[in-house]
Amino acid sequence: MNRPTPSTSSTRQSGFAWRIYRRLAQAFPHEFKLAYGADVMQLGEDVIDEIAKTHGAAGLVRLIADIAIRVPLEYLSEMRGDMRYAMRALLKSPGFALVGIISMGLGIGLTTNVYSSKWAMLFRDLPGAANAKDLVMMQQSADSDLAAVSYYYIEQFREQKSLFTGVAAFETGIPFNVTFQGNLSGKPERVFGQLVSPDYFSVLGVQPQRGRVFSATADRSGDAPFVVISDRFWRNRLNSSPNAIGQILRLNGQIATIVGITPKNFNGALAINPSELFVSITAPAALAPELANDVLHQRNAKEFLAMMCLAPGVTIESAEAGLDAITRRLDEQDSSMAKRTDQGRRVTLLPAGTSVPIPRKLKPALIGFFVALMGLVIALACMNLANMLMARGANRRKELAIRLSVGASRFRLVRQMMSEGILLSMLGGVAGFALAFGLGALNAHFRPPTTLQFETNFYLDWHAGLFAFGLAIICGVGFSLAPALQATKADLTSALKEGSALQLPGYRRIGLRNLLMVVQVAASLMLLLMTGFLVMGISKGTNIQTKFDPSTMVLLSLDPVRDGYSAEKAQGLFEKLPEHLKSTGQVRNIALAAQPPFTSEPERTSLSAEDSPGSSQVVQQVLEETVGAGYFATLNESMLAGRDFALPDERSYADASNALPAVLNESAARGFFGNGNALGKRVRDDKQTYDVVGVVRDMKDLEGLSQSIIYLPLTSRDFARPPGGGITILVRSDAGASPATDVLSAIRNEIALIDPNLNIVNMQTLRSYLDRSRAALRFSIQTYGGIGVFGLVLAAIGLAGVTAYAVAQRRKEIAIRTALGASRAQVLGLVLREGTALVGVGTLLGFLGAVGLAKVVSSLANLFADALKIGTNDPLLLVGAPSLLAAVALLACYVPARRAVKIDPLKALRDE
């Protein structure tokens, strides 16, 4: 066709525009091109020169833009039609649709729940903290707890402007007895918070939503006490009062004024233990007993955690090296510290911009564990979907061949079949999001029996919704493509002649469906064994056996210092309290402790043995528990060697010149002194020397761990500065003497007679305490067990689908064999033989994969090592899980195999 050429410039423009236009016109969907393709090309060719002449380049741009917009709109229109077609197809097969939605819903729901509760908690930035990416904290070593330092050290760290833009000091888990304005004489509520340096909020990069936060210029020692409250405190305890700023609170009996409210969802650093109150370290010691004894100016008072914000361009490795040199110099200048001969690094930094700071060595193991576990879950669901779509495609073979023969494009049929998979996956995503929401709500009801509050409000936000939606799309596209291509790839003549059976070039023992079957069995067994290892390990490892009836012991806590007592008066109260409680006539033994028994909360410290065998001094990380006189007798634990603590030990004075008595458990004694006698030997930390006066057996904590522990006596210092949960009192009565409720009531009445203003905290029986601890563990067991059962069910569904697919493939062969005289048993064996072989191969691969994965995870993270070690040594699980999976898999294969023996050969051959 000859087009006029008005000018060389317009010719070049129209020629270039025509090439683009033609390319875009060819990009329209196949069906659109069949109906309108020639018209679109002709129209463009007719008008493009006229537009160039009349409107110039701007007109050509508008023309190209118009067709460029129309191309994706046409695809969207066809996708909408495909989705309508897919919806009608699924409505015609409700059983297929329901099974697909349930399987994908379970997979996506469990994965989304892990993402929202675990992944986001461990790896998402601290809410409200603008500097979260640059925050670091100190560890005692690369795989141990956070390191506490003295305020003097933190002041020296602040001077390193080349390394840090700021260094803040804070203590977390600080209890406050709070009464509110208008009810200052009422019963106080116990609220946990943090003691923070004035630069705390600026180091974190936190701005208040109301009022102001602390600052180094506005908050100084000697000023009237101020308090910053969290958004949670403001909403839950002050009913979101618009007049909260300026209100008066009474904290531990002292007046403090609210000056600011933190942003929503900000619960302080280390937000896994949420803080509702923030008090400056410039407050008087009467308000915060942790600040007594001029702790800010004691060089060896390692009471504070340091939060550091890296300077621009400074890496965590360079900051670690610089801080190590400074810490080494400061340690050498401190004459009260024991001289350290080790040349290893003394400072390890870890990123601290999340709710739970994770050591750098542990993070890859955690990521690998969650990715592997949830990857198995979602892979099972997706393979199940692929198997179902393959079986469905085999049954629709003749329909697809007819549509191809009358002109439908293969691309269109593939797209329509993929639409079914995508729609199933998206509906499964909706169901999965609902399941994740329900699991999150259920999880929020579990409160671990810790002294501090524990954050369990794991909500599903838009991140979780986007994650579920993206996962559904990826799974729908990725695992419906192969079945769609497989179903639409064939010779039309043979496909029409063969009917619904899929014509293959001979029977193949190795193919896509067989590979999927093997992988699904292997993944199911890996998931079943891994979750089984955890379930068995947790259930066996956390079973605490006491040597007495735990319902006969009552636990309660008192914190008289925060009720207004002086240190001397508090110590006098605890010295006389056992006599008062024994006067009730229902008490057999009484002991005091800084924490409840079997707790998993004690602090970890480094001790060295002064009398260790060999030439080198033994240094060991141990847990430190502080207990009172008769503690082990109250727990009915006999001493393996030496003696229990006595009343004179509680009156000991802790200082560098006076050795304190200590009791070691078996693990600690063996670690320090081998098989030698530990009695009379000495161990020491960087502040104190301890004489070993007794050895006691190892006792498990609430997490099922038996670790090296040193037991220290309660001293006047502990009574003056009680721990966050107060001083715990263990009261054991005679078995069967009185019901637990009577003992609780008698103890409560006796304490009220001593002082009605004393607040009793966490009063409960030991059985109730242990049951509460096991509630969270039971939920973990049920969760992991549910994941394992889920994998088992999915495997059964998938294997049934694969076997049904195989029967559909071999329908003609089965009919011929039956017509030639094959018995039902022979036909059943024919179908089951292949399934049995594939299940056997998958079981072997899954068993080896699970054992290997368990060893890898155990070597990377001590967090799972003990549970996995117990689980992998359980012969019942190692034999039972593969046997159970094999039995379920063969049963799943048997159901469609039974249908195969009912095939009527005359009808089947006539249909073919």
PDB file of N, CA and C in Angstrom, residues 276-304:
ATOM      1  N   GLU A 276       6.301  -0.822  79.899  1.00  0.00           N
ATOM      2  CA  GLU A 276       5.214   0.154  79.855  1.00  0.00           C
ATOM      3  C   GLU A 276       5.597   1.493  80.476  1.00  0.00           C
ATOM      4  N   LEU A 277       6.662   1.501  81.279  1.00  0.00           N
ATOM      5  CA  LEU A 277       7.120   2.733  81.921  1.00  0.00           C
ATOM      6  C   LEU A 277       8.612   2.909  81.657  1.00  0.00           C
ATOM      7  N   PHE A 278       8.998   4.151  81.425  1.00  0.00           N
ATOM      8  CA  PHE A 278      10.407   4.473  81.218  1.00  0.00           C
ATOM      9  C   PHE A 278      10.778   5.570  82.205  1.00  0.00           C
ATOM     10  N   VAL A 279      11.703   5.239  83.106  1.00  0.00           N
ATOM     11  CA  VAL A 279      12.127   6.157  84.165  1.00  0.00           C
ATOM     12  C   VAL A 279      13.600   6.464  83.956  1.00  0.00           C
ATOM     13  N   SER A 280      13.956   7.726  84.084  1.00  0.00           N
ATOM     14  CA  SER A 280      15.343   8.127  83.875  1.00  0.00           C
ATOM     15  C   SER A 280      16.213   7.691  85.049  1.00  0.00           C
ATOM     16  N   ILE A 281      17.480   7.389  84.754  1.00  0.00           N
ATOM     17  CA  ILE A 281      18.417   7.006  85.807  1.00  0.00           C
ATOM     18  C   ILE A 281      18.771   8.196  86.697  1.00  0.00           C
ATOM     19  N   THR A 282      18.261   9.382  86.356  1.00  0.00           N
ATOM     20  CA  THR A 282      18.452  10.546  87.234  1.00  0.00           C
ATOM     21  C   THR A 282      17.453  10.550  88.381  1.00  0.00           C
ATOM     22  N   ALA A 283      16.498   9.576  88.405  1.00  0.00           N
ATOM     23  CA  ALA A 283      15.494   9.508  89.467  1.00  0.00           C
ATOM     24  C   ALA A 283      16.158   9.096  90.782  1.00  0.00           C
ATOM     25  N   PRO A 284      15.541   9.411  91.927  1.00  0.00           N
ATOM     26  CA  PRO A 284      16.123   9.030  93.219  1.00  0.00           C
ATOM     27  C   PRO A 284      16.023   7.532  93.467  1.00  0.00           C
ATOM     28  N   ALA A 285      16.891   7.020  94.324  1.00  0.00           N
ATOM     29  CA  ALA A 285      16.908   5.592  94.624  1.00  0.00           C
ATOM     30  C   ALA A 285      15.643   5.146  95.342  1.00  0.00           C
ATOM     31  N   ALA A 286      14.950   6.066  96.012  1.00  0.00           N
ATOM     32  CA  ALA A 286      13.699   5.690  96.669  1.00  0.00           C
ATOM     33  C   ALA A 286      12.652   5.271  95.657  1.00  0.00           C
ATOM     34  N   LEU A 287      12.721   5.829  94.455  1.00  0.00           N
ATOM     35  CA  LEU A 287      11.772   5.462  93.405  1.00  0.00           C
ATOM     36  C   LEU A 287      12.219   4.175  92.707  1.00  0.00           C
ATOM     37  N   ALA A 288      13.523   4.018  92.518  1.00  0.00           N
ATOM     38  CA  ALA A 288      14.065   2.839  91.839  1.00  0.00           C
ATOM     39  C   ALA A 288      15.191   2.267  92.684  1.00  0.00           C
ATOM     40  N   PRO A 289      14.933   1.205  93.468  1.00  0.00           N
ATOM     41  CA  PRO A 289      15.985   0.645  94.332  1.00  0.00           C
ATOM     42  C   PRO A 289      17.222   0.201  93.558  1.00  0.00           C
ATOM     43  N   GLU A 290      17.094  -0.050  92.250  1.00  0.00           N
ATOM     44  CA  GLU A 290      18.249  -0.444  91.445  1.00  0.00           C
ATOM     45  C   GLU A 290      19.317   0.640  91.397  1.00  0.00           C
ATOM     46  N   LEU A 291      18.943   1.890  91.715  1.00  0.00           N
ATOM     47  CA  LEU A 291      19.888   3.008  91.675  1.00  0.00           C
ATOM     48  C   LEU A 291      20.526   3.277  93.034  1.00  0.00           C
ATOM     49  N   ALA A 292      20.245   2.401  94.028  1.00  0.00           N
ATOM     50  CA  ALA A 292      20.793   2.616  95.369  1.00  0.00           C
ATOM     51  C   ALA A 292      22.293   2.386  95.388  1.00  0.00           C
ATOM     52  N   ASN A 293      22.913   2.791  96.455  1.00  0.00           N
ATOM     53  CA  ASN A 293      24.353   2.601  96.687  1.00  0.00           C
ATOM     54  C   ASN A 293      25.204   3.291  95.625  1.00  0.00           C
ATOM     55  N   ASP A 294      24.683   4.406  95.098  1.00  0.00           N
ATOM     56  CA  ASP A 294      25.440   5.207  94.135  1.00  0.00           C
ATOM     57  C   ASP A 294      25.968   4.358  92.985  1.00  0.00           C
ATOM     58  N   VAL A 295      25.054   3.523  92.426  1.00  0.00           N
ATOM     59  CA  VAL A 295      25.466   2.546  91.420  1.00  0.00           C
ATOM     60  C   VAL A 295      26.024   3.218  90.165  1.00  0.00           C
ATOM     61  N   LEU A 296      25.604   4.455  89.869  1.00  0.00           N
ATOM     62  CA  LEU A 296      26.081   5.123  88.661  1.00  0.00           C
ATOM     63  C   LEU A 296      27.565   5.457  88.729  1.00  0.00           C
ATOM     64  N   HIS A 297      28.107   5.538  89.930  1.00  0.00           N
ATOM     65  CA  HIS A 297      29.503   5.944  90.071  1.00  0.00           C
ATOM     66  C   HIS A 297      30.401   4.811  90.550  1.00  0.00           C
ATOM     67  N   GLN A 298      29.865   3.595  90.575  1.00  0.00           N
ATOM     68  CA  GLN A 298      30.690   2.452  90.958  1.00  0.00           C
ATOM     69  C   GLN A 298      31.239   1.800  89.690  1.00  0.00           C
ATOM     70  N   ARG A 299      32.513   1.832  89.572  1.00  0.00           N
ATOM     71  CA  ARG A 299      33.157   1.372  88.338  1.00  0.00           C
ATOM     72  C   ARG A 299      32.928  -0.106  88.067  1.00  0.00           C
ATOM     73  N   ASN A 300      32.799  -0.919  89.115  1.00  0.00           N
ATOM     74  CA  ASN A 300      32.649  -2.360  88.921  1.00  0.00           C
ATOM     75  C   ASN A 300      31.204  -2.825  89.058  1.00  0.00           C
ATOM     76  N   ALA A 301      30.233  -1.900  89.102  1.00  0.00           N
ATOM     77  CA  ALA A 301      28.821  -2.268  89.219  1.00  0.00           C
ATOM     78  C   ALA A 301      28.257  -2.522  87.824  1.00  0.00           C
ATOM     79  N   LYS A 302      28.365  -3.756  87.367  1.00  0.00           N
ATOM     80  CA  LYS A 302      27.931  -4.098  86.008  1.00  0.00           C
ATOM     81  C   LYS A 302      26.430  -4.393  86.008  1.00  0.00           C
ATOM     82  N   GLU A 303      25.654  -3.321  85.982  1.00  0.00           N
ATOM     83  CA  GLU A 303      24.200  -3.431  86.103  1.00  0.00           C
ATOM     84  C   GLU A 303      23.456  -3.030  84.834  1.00  0.00           C
ATOM     85  N   PHE A 304      24.126  -2.377  83.882  1.00  0.00           N
ATOM     86  CA  PHE A 304      23.418  -1.772  82.749  1.00  0.00           C
ATOM     87  C   PHE A 304      23.754  -2.484  81.440  1.00  0.00           C
TER      88      PHE A 304
END
